[in-house]
C-alpha cells in the first residue's frame, strides 16, 4: 500500500507538470494539497459536494493531524469566482476553472477504480433528477451494480469520460433499460466489492487509468457549469435533468 501511494504521488507530479490543461503555476503547496486530498477520498467528495451545493465553506477536522478549510467565493459581489484552501501554513487560491481541473486531476490519479460487479450506494444529493426518478420508481434503495468503467464521450465532449455505467440493483439490465452514468463523486459507499483479481488490478491501472491520463480526459463530474449544461441538453430525454446544473425546464 505504501508503494502504491508513493507511485501515485509521482504520477500526480508528472500530470501537473505535463498535462496541457494545467494553466496555473504548480507549486510545492499545490502538490502537497493534491497528495493529501487524493489520499483522503472522503475529503475530495466532501469538497466537491459543498461546491456543487453552492455552499460557502468546507471544514474537515481530523482527530489526529491538521484541519483543512476550503472557502468558496461565487462572485456574487461581481468579483471573480474563486476557491481557497487552507491547511496549517499552506494557503492556495484557485480560479473556479483551475479548481475544477485540479480536482479532476486528483480524482483521475488517486480515486480507486472499482471492479465490475461492485454494488455501490449513491448519494441522493449528488444524483441528477432523472436518476432520482429512476430509483424512486424502482421502489428500492439507491443501490446500483457497476457494469462498465471509464467510457469516453464522443465529440464535442471527448475531453471527458463516464467513470462508471451501472444498473439498478437487484434489477440489473433489462431490454429497455438505459445504463445509469455514475461518477466517483456520486458514490457514498461501497456495499459489495466485485471480484478482485491481479489481472483486473493491472488492467485498471495500466489500461483504464493510463489511457485516461494520457488522453487528458476528466470525469464528467468536473465539467464547468456551461459545458455541463450543454452536455446534459444533448442527452436529456427529460428536461428535468437540466436541474443538475441549475438550468430551467425547456418550454
XYZ file of N, CA and C in Angstrom:
753
model
N 0.834 -1.212 0.000
C 0.000 0.000 0.000
C 0.864 1.255 0.000
N 1.937 1.252 0.796
C 2.798 2.416 0.838
C 3.405 2.724 -0.512
N 3.862 1.661 -1.232
C 4.466 1.866 -2.540
C 3.453 2.446 -3.515
N 2.171 1.971 -3.416
C 1.122 2.469 -4.302
C 0.929 3.971 -4.110
N 0.928 4.436 -2.851
C 0.750 5.856 -2.580
C 1.905 6.649 -3.156
N 3.130 6.171 -2.957
C 4.305 6.862 -3.482
C 4.227 6.949 -4.995
N 3.864 5.864 -5.652
C 3.763 5.854 -7.109
C 2.716 6.846 -7.591
N 1.586 6.913 -6.920
C 0.532 7.848 -7.334
C 0.973 9.286 -7.126
N 1.726 9.533 -6.090
C 2.255 10.881 -5.887
C 3.186 11.276 -7.036
N 3.986 10.321 -7.497
C 4.877 10.589 -8.624
C 4.077 10.838 -9.898
N 3.025 10.058 -10.093
C 2.168 10.241 -11.267
C 1.509 11.612 -11.214
N 1.038 12.002 -10.040
C 0.389 13.298 -9.893
C 1.366 14.428 -10.218
N 2.583 14.298 -9.754
C 3.622 15.295 -10.050
C 3.810 15.414 -11.564
N 3.893 14.276 -12.230
C 4.089 14.270 -13.679
C 2.907 14.897 -14.415
N 1.700 14.566 -13.980
C 0.499 15.094 -14.639
C 0.444 16.610 -14.501
N 0.682 17.135 -13.305
C 0.602 18.579 -13.115
C 1.670 19.332 -13.907
N 2.772 18.674 -14.209
C 3.839 19.338 -14.946
C 3.769 19.120 -16.456
N 2.915 18.190 -16.904
C 2.888 17.866 -18.332
C 1.516 17.949 -18.988
N 0.459 17.927 -18.207
C -0.896 17.978 -18.768
C -1.166 19.370 -19.336
N -1.647 19.432 -20.570
C -1.862 20.725 -21.230
C -3.009 21.526 -20.631
N -3.847 20.888 -19.822
C -4.971 21.591 -19.203
C -4.541 22.408 -17.986
N -3.348 22.149 -17.468
C -2.873 22.852 -16.277
C -2.371 24.238 -16.677
N -3.110 25.277 -16.273
C -2.743 26.657 -16.608
C -2.195 27.417 -15.408
N -2.379 26.872 -14.206
C -1.905 27.551 -13.006
C -0.457 27.135 -12.708
N 0.211 27.953 -11.930
C 1.583 27.645 -11.532
C 1.582 26.488 -10.538
N 2.364 25.480 -10.824
C 2.437 24.303 -9.954
C 3.500 24.544 -8.891
N 3.072 24.633 -7.655
C 3.972 24.878 -6.532
C 4.026 23.654 -5.627
N 4.981 23.664 -4.704
C 5.065 22.576 -3.735
C 3.801 22.511 -2.882
N 3.210 23.656 -2.575
C 1.986 23.673 -1.782
C 0.840 22.995 -2.530
N 0.735 23.238 -3.824
C -0.326 22.616 -4.618
C -0.108 21.109 -4.713
N 1.143 20.688 -4.891
C 1.440 19.258 -4.923
C 1.110 18.603 -3.588
N 1.497 19.254 -2.494
C 1.184 18.738 -1.162
C -0.324 18.617 -0.967
N -1.057 19.648 -1.381
C -2.510 19.653 -1.230
C -3.135 18.524 -2.029
N -2.684 18.327 -3.275
C -3.217 17.252 -4.102
C -2.923 15.885 -3.532
N -1.695 15.688 -3.026
C -1.341 14.413 -2.400
C -2.230 14.131 -1.200
N -2.471 15.166 -0.393
C -3.271 14.994 0.815
C -4.728 14.669 0.472
N -5.328 15.457 -0.404
C -6.732 15.230 -0.765
C -6.891 13.891 -1.471
N -5.928 13.562 -2.336
C -6.017 12.303 -3.069
C -5.972 11.082 -2.177
N -5.250 11.173 -1.081
C -5.151 10.044 -0.153
C -6.302 9.997 0.846
N -7.224 10.974 0.748
C -8.410 11.004 1.609
C -9.650 11.226 0.733
N -10.160 10.157 0.109
C -11.286 10.303 -0.834
C -12.528 10.934 -0.223
N -12.741 10.737 1.074
C -13.915 11.338 1.702
C -13.799 12.859 1.733
N -12.570 13.381 1.819
C -12.365 14.825 1.786
C -12.585 15.341 0.372
N -12.081 14.625 -0.618
C -12.300 15.008 -2.016
C -13.795 15.107 -2.316
N -14.553 14.096 -1.921
C -16.002 14.121 -2.173
C -16.682 15.218 -1.360
N -16.206 15.433 -0.147
C -16.805 16.460 0.688
C -16.639 17.851 0.108
N -15.436 18.148 -0.385
C -15.169 19.445 -1.009
C -16.031 19.612 -2.246
N -16.061 18.579 -3.071
C -16.852 18.626 -4.310
C -18.330 18.848 -4.008
N -18.843 18.154 -3.008
C -20.262 18.255 -2.668
C -20.620 19.662 -2.209
N -19.778 20.250 -1.372
C -20.034 21.619 -0.918
C -20.055 22.578 -2.101
N -19.141 22.370 -3.048
C -19.083 23.236 -4.235
C -20.344 23.095 -5.077
N -20.764 21.869 -5.354
C -21.942 21.656 -6.188
C -23.221 22.166 -5.516
N -23.231 22.182 -4.197
C -24.408 22.683 -3.469
C -24.322 24.187 -3.221
N -23.274 24.805 -3.778
C -23.077 26.253 -3.683
C -22.965 26.733 -2.237
N -22.388 25.901 -1.393
C -22.146 26.310 -0.009
C -20.848 27.114 0.055
N -20.669 27.840 1.130
C -19.569 28.795 1.209
C -18.299 28.227 1.823
N -18.416 27.169 2.608
C -17.234 26.675 3.320
C -17.274 25.161 3.457
N -16.091 24.576 3.522
C -15.930 23.164 3.867
C -14.852 23.078 4.934
N -15.114 22.303 5.987
C -14.133 22.149 7.054
C -14.006 20.670 7.416
N -12.770 20.231 7.551
C -12.508 18.858 7.994
C -11.514 18.918 9.136
N -11.936 18.419 10.293
C -11.089 18.443 11.476
C -10.874 17.009 11.958
N -9.752 16.405 11.566
C -9.480 15.023 11.991
C -9.109 14.947 13.463
N -9.247 13.748 14.033
C -8.847 13.560 15.419
C -7.340 13.741 15.572
N -6.608 13.343 14.543
C -5.150 13.491 14.542
C -4.752 14.239 13.274
N -3.887 15.218 13.409
C -3.433 15.967 12.248
C -4.129 17.312 12.125
N -3.654 18.091 11.172
C -4.160 19.453 10.993
C -5.474 19.454 10.210
N -6.356 20.394 10.538
C -7.611 20.516 9.784
C -7.358 21.119 8.405
N -8.325 20.962 7.527
C -8.281 21.597 6.219
C -9.564 22.398 6.046
N -9.424 23.622 5.567
C -10.564 24.514 5.374
C -10.586 24.972 3.918
N -11.789 25.008 3.348
C -11.958 25.440 1.963
C -13.051 26.500 1.928
N -12.771 27.598 1.220
C -13.714 28.712 1.144
C -14.063 28.977 -0.321
N -15.368 29.034 -0.589
C -15.861 29.208 -1.949
C -16.402 30.629 -2.127
N -15.915 31.299 -3.139
C -16.410 32.631 -3.489
C -17.033 32.533 -4.875
N -18.357 32.683 -4.951
C -19.081 32.506 -6.208
C -19.255 33.810 -6.979
N -18.509 34.825 -6.587
C -18.532 36.077 -7.324
C -19.846 36.820 -7.260
N -20.570 36.648 -6.153
C -21.886 37.285 -6.050
C -21.800 38.798 -5.971
N -20.636 39.321 -5.556
C -20.478 40.774 -5.468
C -19.835 41.346 -6.731
N -19.821 40.531 -7.785
C -19.247 40.986 -9.049
C -17.780 40.635 -9.232
N -17.176 40.012 -8.224
C -15.770 39.639 -8.319
C -15.582 38.295 -9.009
N -14.338 37.817 -9.017
C -14.026 36.533 -9.637
C -14.537 35.385 -8.773
N -14.872 34.290 -9.422
C -15.264 33.062 -8.718
C -13.990 32.303 -8.366
N -13.755 32.103 -7.076
C -12.502 31.501 -6.624
C -12.757 30.480 -5.526
N -11.748 29.637 -5.305
C -11.767 28.654 -4.214
C -10.425 28.725 -3.501
N -10.467 28.844 -2.174
C -9.250 28.985 -1.380
C -9.128 27.832 -0.391
N -7.971 27.164 -0.413
C -7.667 26.073 0.510
C -6.716 26.586 1.591
N -6.958 26.141 2.838
C -6.046 26.478 3.918
C -5.805 25.238 4.776
N -4.546 24.937 4.993
C -4.164 23.832 5.887
C -2.809 24.161 6.487
N -2.778 24.239 7.804
C -1.584 24.680 8.522
C -1.121 26.022 7.945
N 0.110 26.109 7.495
C 0.612 27.371 6.954
C 0.448 27.467 5.433
N -0.246 26.476 4.866
C -0.428 26.438 3.413
C -1.731 27.123 3.028
N -1.672 28.075 2.107
C -2.858 28.710 1.537
C -2.728 28.678 0.021
N -3.726 28.107 -0.637
C -3.732 28.001 -2.096
C -5.058 28.540 -2.609
N -4.989 29.459 -3.570
C -6.198 30.059 -4.145
C -6.261 29.749 -5.634
N -7.402 29.187 -6.070
C -7.631 28.843 -7.469
C -8.769 29.686 -8.043
N -8.706 29.944 -9.339
C -9.914 30.386 -10.034
C -10.851 29.180 -10.099
N -12.117 29.405 -10.378
C -13.070 28.293 -10.419
C -12.669 27.259 -11.462
N -12.275 27.709 -12.646
C -11.886 26.765 -13.696
C -10.668 25.947 -13.285
N -9.675 26.593 -12.691
C -8.477 25.882 -12.248
C -8.797 24.922 -11.106
N -9.714 25.314 -10.246
C -10.151 24.445 -9.148
C -10.741 23.146 -9.694
N -11.601 23.241 -10.711
C -12.211 22.044 -11.295
C -11.169 21.155 -11.959
N -10.210 21.773 -12.654
C -9.148 20.990 -13.279
C -8.289 20.309 -12.221
N -7.969 21.039 -11.155
C -7.169 20.480 -10.064
C -7.863 19.272 -9.449
N -9.144 19.419 -9.092
C -9.869 18.292 -8.504
C -9.983 17.139 -9.490
N -10.203 17.461 -10.773
C -10.328 16.417 -11.791
C -9.054 15.583 -11.881
N -7.886 16.241 -11.793
C -6.630 15.507 -11.880
C -6.371 14.699 -10.611
N -6.752 15.239 -9.457
C -6.655 14.470 -8.214
C -7.509 13.210 -8.320
N -8.725 13.382 -8.792
C -9.645 12.247 -8.956
C -9.079 11.230 -9.938
N -8.567 11.688 -11.075
C -8.071 10.788 -12.112
C -6.874 9.967 -11.642
N -6.025 10.563 -10.824
C -4.813 9.873 -10.364
C -5.094 8.972 -9.164
N -5.859 9.460 -8.202
C -5.952 8.780 -6.912
C -7.206 7.932 -6.699
N -8.327 8.285 -7.307
C -9.567 7.565 -6.994
C -9.489 6.107 -7.428
N -9.963 5.245 -6.563
C -9.964 3.807 -6.842
C -10.861 3.511 -8.038
N -10.430 2.580 -8.891
C -11.278 2.094 -9.980
C -11.885 0.783 -9.519
N -13.169 0.800 -9.286
C -13.853 -0.351 -8.695
C -14.042 -1.473 -9.715
N -13.994 -2.732 -9.268
C -14.159 -3.863 -10.181
C -15.588 -3.958 -10.738
N -15.699 -4.573 -11.903
C -17.009 -4.899 -12.461
C -17.770 -5.754 -11.446
N -19.070 -5.494 -11.313
C -19.887 -6.262 -10.379
C -19.987 -5.646 -8.997
N -19.275 -4.551 -8.765
C -19.347 -3.875 -7.471
C -20.719 -3.216 -7.307
N -21.288 -3.357 -6.124
C -22.555 -2.702 -5.795
C -22.247 -1.497 -4.915
N -22.722 -0.334 -5.334
C -22.463 0.891 -4.573
C -23.769 1.593 -4.240
N -23.714 2.357 -3.159
C -24.840 3.211 -2.790
C -24.549 4.622 -3.263
N -25.527 5.243 -3.907
C -25.347 6.583 -4.447
C -25.815 7.632 -3.446
N -25.145 8.759 -3.476
C -25.520 9.908 -2.655
C -26.666 10.623 -3.350
N -27.837 10.579 -2.746
C -29.028 11.149 -3.381
C -28.839 12.631 -3.717
N -28.113 13.352 -2.881
C -27.924 14.787 -3.110
C -27.055 15.071 -4.328
N -26.267 14.097 -4.752
C -25.389 14.273 -5.900
C -25.958 13.662 -7.176
N -27.157 13.095 -7.095
C -27.751 12.456 -8.263
C -28.557 13.450 -9.092
N -28.451 13.375 -10.427
C -29.325 14.177 -11.282
C -30.783 13.779 -11.050
N -31.714 14.698 -11.246
C -33.132 14.391 -11.031
C -33.630 13.175 -11.798
N -33.123 12.962 -13.013
C -33.602 11.830 -13.801
C -33.233 10.502 -13.147
N -32.053 10.443 -12.499
C -31.651 9.223 -11.809
C -32.459 9.047 -10.524
N -32.708 10.151 -9.839
C -33.563 10.088 -8.652
C -34.918 9.490 -8.995
N -35.456 9.893 -10.155
C -36.770 9.412 -10.567
C -36.724 7.923 -10.888
N -35.643 7.468 -11.546
C -35.484 6.056 -11.842
C -35.506 5.230 -10.560
N -34.750 5.688 -9.579
C -34.643 4.940 -8.327
C -35.957 5.005 -7.551
N -36.600 6.179 -7.578
C -37.876 6.332 -6.902
C -38.907 5.364 -7.454
N -38.931 5.226 -8.758
C -39.905 4.339 -9.397
C -39.609 2.868 -9.147
N -38.345 2.556 -8.861
C -37.985 1.149 -8.644
C -38.437 0.658 -7.279
N -38.636 1.576 -6.341
C -39.080 1.200 -5.004
C -38.003 0.569 -4.148
N -36.720 0.740 -4.526
C -35.629 0.168 -3.742
C -34.666 1.276 -3.329
N -33.664 0.893 -2.566
C -32.686 1.872 -2.102
C -31.801 2.333 -3.254
N -30.940 3.316 -2.979
C -30.091 3.905 -4.011
C -28.883 3.010 -4.289
N -29.140 1.774 -4.724
C -28.072 0.824 -4.989
C -27.989 0.526 -6.479
N -26.766 0.499 -7.001
C -26.550 0.150 -8.402
C -25.374 -0.815 -8.492
N -25.355 -1.615 -9.568
C -24.253 -2.537 -9.813
C -23.476 -2.036 -11.023
N -22.168 -1.981 -10.884
C -21.298 -1.438 -11.927
C -21.093 -2.474 -13.036
N -21.304 -2.039 -14.281
C -21.156 -2.932 -15.430
C -20.141 -2.422 -16.459
N -19.718 -1.169 -16.348
C -18.750 -0.610 -17.291
C -17.937 0.479 -16.620
N -16.724 0.730 -17.152
C -15.828 1.682 -16.488
C -15.086 2.536 -17.507
N -14.891 3.803 -17.118
C -14.051 4.748 -17.867
C -14.421 4.789 -19.346
N -15.686 5.090 -19.625
C -16.174 5.144 -21.001
C -16.052 6.565 -21.539
N -15.254 6.788 -22.587
C -15.077 8.146 -23.128
C -16.319 8.629 -23.852
N -16.532 9.944 -23.805
C -17.652 10.546 -24.518
C -17.231 10.888 -25.945
N -18.238 11.092 -26.786
C -17.974 11.472 -28.167
C -17.820 12.982 -28.267
N -17.281 13.440 -29.390
C -17.135 14.872 -29.632
C -18.504 15.538 -29.588
N -18.596 16.764 -29.105
C -17.511 17.670 -28.710
C -17.111 17.543 -27.237
N -17.531 16.439 -26.583
C -17.245 16.270 -25.156
C -16.181 15.208 -24.917
N -15.313 14.984 -25.900
C -14.340 13.905 -25.806
C -13.202 14.191 -24.834
N -13.209 15.360 -24.187
C -12.248 15.620 -23.102
C -12.700 14.956 -21.809
N -13.873 14.335 -21.856
C -14.460 13.764 -20.635
C -14.783 12.288 -20.827
N -14.965 11.618 -19.689
C -15.412 10.234 -19.708
C -16.366 9.989 -18.549
N -17.106 8.899 -18.657
C -18.008 8.464 -17.592
C -17.249 7.475 -16.719
N -17.189 7.741 -15.431
C -16.453 6.836 -14.543
C -17.025 5.427 -14.582
N -18.357 5.332 -14.479
C -18.992 4.017 -14.462
C -20.345 4.039 -15.178
N -20.643 2.918 -15.849
C -22.011 2.616 -16.242
C -22.543 1.625 -15.222
N -23.807 1.779 -14.840
C -24.379 0.913 -13.811
C -25.867 0.721 -14.059
N -26.402 -0.292 -13.399
C -27.841 -0.562 -13.442
C -28.347 -0.737 -12.019
N -29.631 -0.499 -11.843
C -30.238 -0.639 -10.531
C -30.082 -2.065 -10.003
N -29.699 -2.147 -8.741
C -29.617 -3.442 -8.064
C -30.877 -3.634 -7.228
N -31.509 -4.811 -7.234
C -31.087 -6.076 -7.857
C -31.695 -6.308 -9.240
N -32.228 -5.266 -9.874
C -32.936 -5.447 -11.145
C -31.968 -5.791 -12.272
N -30.866 -5.051 -12.366
C -29.917 -5.289 -13.440
C -30.410 -4.741 -14.769
N -29.800 -5.207 -15.842
C -30.133 -4.708 -17.176
C -31.372 -5.405 -17.715
N -32.280 -4.602 -18.252
C -33.486 -5.097 -18.910
C -33.442 -4.665 -20.376
N -34.245 -5.289 -21.250
C -34.197 -4.952 -22.680
C -34.387 -3.465 -22.974
N -35.198 -2.783 -22.157
C -35.480 -1.370 -22.434
C -34.755 -0.430 -21.475
N -33.928 -0.969 -20.610
C -33.291 -0.123 -19.595
C -32.089 0.613 -20.170
N -31.861 1.805 -19.641
C -30.725 2.642 -20.028
C -29.739 2.660 -18.870
N -28.447 2.496 -19.121
C -27.496 2.495 -18.005
C -27.454 3.845 -17.291
N -27.227 3.784 -16.008
C -27.062 4.982 -15.194
C -25.594 5.386 -15.251
N -25.338 6.659 -15.519
C -23.958 7.142 -15.539
C -23.586 7.612 -14.134
N -22.534 7.032 -13.591
C -22.138 7.267 -12.207
C -20.709 7.807 -12.179
N -20.512 8.892 -11.453
C -19.159 9.402 -11.236
C -18.690 9.003 -9.839
N -17.382 9.069 -9.625
C -16.851 8.796 -8.290
C -17.468 9.709 -7.237
N -17.810 10.933 -7.636
C -18.349 11.901 -6.696
C -19.781 11.575 -6.270
N -20.452 10.687 -7.001
C -21.826 10.303 -6.664
C -21.889 9.143 -5.683
N -20.778 8.454 -5.468
C -20.774 7.235 -4.656
C -20.605 7.580 -3.183
N -21.563 7.162 -2.366
C -21.461 7.413 -0.929
C -20.738 6.278 -0.204
N -20.925 5.032 -0.676
C -20.178 3.925 -0.076
C -20.274 2.688 -0.966
N -19.294 1.816 -0.790
C -19.289 0.526 -1.474
C -20.004 -0.484 -0.586
N -21.046 -1.093 -1.128
C -21.828 -2.070 -0.365
C -21.261 -3.472 -0.544
N -20.867 -3.778 -1.772
C -20.292 -5.096 -2.063
C -19.246 -4.935 -3.150
N -18.027 -5.377 -2.888
C -16.940 -5.247 -3.854
C -17.010 -6.380 -4.868
N -16.867 -6.037 -6.155
C -16.811 -7.053 -7.199
C -15.552 -7.890 -7.086
N -15.448 -8.890 -7.963
C -14.334 -9.836 -7.895
C -13.014 -9.106 -8.105
N -12.128 -9.244 -7.138
C -10.816 -8.623 -7.202
C -9.779 -9.660 -7.625
N -9.027 -9.320 -8.657
C -8.074 -10.265 -9.233
C -6.867 -9.467 -9.728
N -5.677 -10.003 -9.626
C -4.492 -9.269 -10.102
C -4.614 -8.797 -11.549
N -5.272 -9.577 -12.405
C -5.445 -9.175 -13.791
C -6.281 -7.905 -13.894
N -7.330 -7.808 -13.074
C -8.168 -6.610 -13.089
C -7.406 -5.408 -12.539
N -6.616 -5.615 -11.508
C -5.819 -4.519 -10.942
C -4.844 -3.983 -11.982
N -4.215 -4.880 -12.729
C -3.281 -4.467 -13.782
C -4.025 -3.727 -14.895
N -5.168 -4.272 -15.316
C -5.955 -3.645 -16.378
C -6.435 -2.259 -15.951
N -6.880 -2.147 -14.718
C -7.388 -0.864 -14.224
C -6.299 0.199 -14.222
N -5.090 -0.179 -13.795
C -4.005 0.792 -13.663
C -3.314 1.064 -14.988
N -3.001 0.005 -15.727
C -2.169 0.151 -16.916
C -2.957 0.428 -18.189
N -4.252 0.181 -18.159
C -5.071 0.455 -19.341
C -6.080 1.566 -19.048
N -6.984 1.352 -18.104
C -8.052 2.326 -17.858
C -7.491 3.655 -17.347
N -6.728 3.611 -16.259
C -6.205 4.857 -15.695
C -5.150 5.480 -16.617
N -4.268 4.654 -17.153
C -3.209 5.175 -18.023
C -3.786 5.842 -19.265
N -4.840 5.261 -19.837
C -5.467 5.849 -21.026
C -6.129 7.173 -20.687
N -6.836 7.218 -19.567
C -7.481 8.464 -19.149
C -6.453 9.577 -18.981
N -5.346 9.265 -18.320
C -4.330 10.286 -18.072
C -3.607 10.688 -19.356
N -3.310 9.725 -20.196
C -2.597 10.023 -21.439
C -3.440 10.888 -22.379
N -4.747 10.637 -22.397
C -5.642 11.412 -23.265
C -6.169 12.674 -22.583
N -5.719 12.919 -21.350
C -6.103 14.114 -20.594
C -7.626 14.236 -20.484
N -8.263 13.113 -20.157
C -9.718 13.092 -20.012
C -10.095 13.199 -18.538
N -11.102 14.017 -18.267
C -11.604 14.201 -16.907
C -12.975 13.574 -16.765
N -13.322 13.242 -15.547
C -14.664 12.741 -15.274
C -15.701 13.826 -15.572
N -16.876 13.410 -16.022
C -17.967 14.356 -16.284
C -18.342 15.142 -15.036
N -17.987 14.641 -13.864
C -18.301 15.345 -12.625
C -17.665 16.726 -12.583
N -16.566 16.906 -13.328
C -15.792 18.144 -13.230
C -15.969 19.054 -14.441
N -17.070 18.864 -15.157
C -17.384 19.799 -16.234
C -17.721 21.173 -15.658
N -17.213 22.249 -16.266
C -17.669 23.580 -15.862
C -19.175 23.707 -16.103
N -19.790 24.665 -15.440
C -21.242 24.812 -15.478
C -21.803 24.874 -16.896
N -21.224 25.729 -17.741
C -21.779 25.904 -19.077
C -21.607 24.656 -19.932
N -20.457 24.018 -19.827
C -20.204 22.814 -20.612
C -21.066 21.650 -20.128
N -21.219 21.553 -18.811
C -22.067 20.506 -18.258
C -23.509 20.664 -18.676
N -23.985 21.896 -18.679
C -25.362 22.154 -19.083
C -25.576 21.762 -20.542
N -24.618 22.094 -21.395
C -24.718 21.762 -22.807
C -24.687 20.249 -23.018
N -23.849 19.565 -22.254
C -23.763 18.104 -22.355
C -25.089 17.450 -21.989
N -25.674 17.883 -20.878
C -26.917 17.263 -20.453
C -28.087 17.633 -21.368
N -27.995 18.762 -22.026
C -29.015 19.104 -23.016
C -29.020 18.099 -24.154
N -27.830 17.671 -24.574
C -27.733 16.778 -25.721
C -28.237 15.372 -25.422
N -28.200 14.977 -24.160
C -28.582 13.602 -23.841
C -29.864 13.481 -23.037
N -30.436 14.617 -22.676
C -31.623 14.558 -21.827
C -32.851 14.138 -22.626
N -33.601 13.200 -22.090
C -34.912 12.874 -22.629
C -36.004 13.478 -21.752
N -35.578 13.947 -20.597
C -36.480 14.605 -19.670
C -35.840 15.933 -19.303
N -36.523 17.030 -19.526
C -35.922 18.342 -19.291
C -35.552 18.564 -17.837
N -36.064 17.743 -16.928
C -35.721 17.906 -15.516
C -34.246 17.674 -15.255
N -33.573 16.920 -16.144
C -32.165 16.641 -15.917
C -31.350 17.926 -15.892
N -31.861 18.983 -16.504
C -31.142 20.250 -16.530
C -31.016 20.860 -15.138
N -31.871 20.432 -14.233
C -31.822 20.978 -12.885
C -30.489 20.688 -12.201
N -29.767 19.659 -12.655
C -28.487 19.319 -12.051
C -27.521 20.483 -12.116
N -27.605 21.260 -13.189
C -26.707 22.388 -13.346
C -27.448 23.710 -13.220
N -28.627 23.677 -12.567
C -29.327 24.906 -12.308
C -30.058 25.465 -13.507
N -30.249 24.626 -14.555
C -30.940 25.100 -15.743
C -32.429 25.124 -15.566
N -33.103 25.804 -16.455
C -34.541 25.884 -16.404
C -35.145 24.857 -17.336
N -36.333 24.432 -17.045
C -37.001 23.489 -17.907
C -37.319 24.134 -19.240
N -37.193 23.349 -20.302
C -37.495 23.849 -21.615
C -38.998 23.897 -21.825
N -39.429 24.918 -22.517
C -40.864 25.025 -22.780
C -41.242 24.197 -23.985
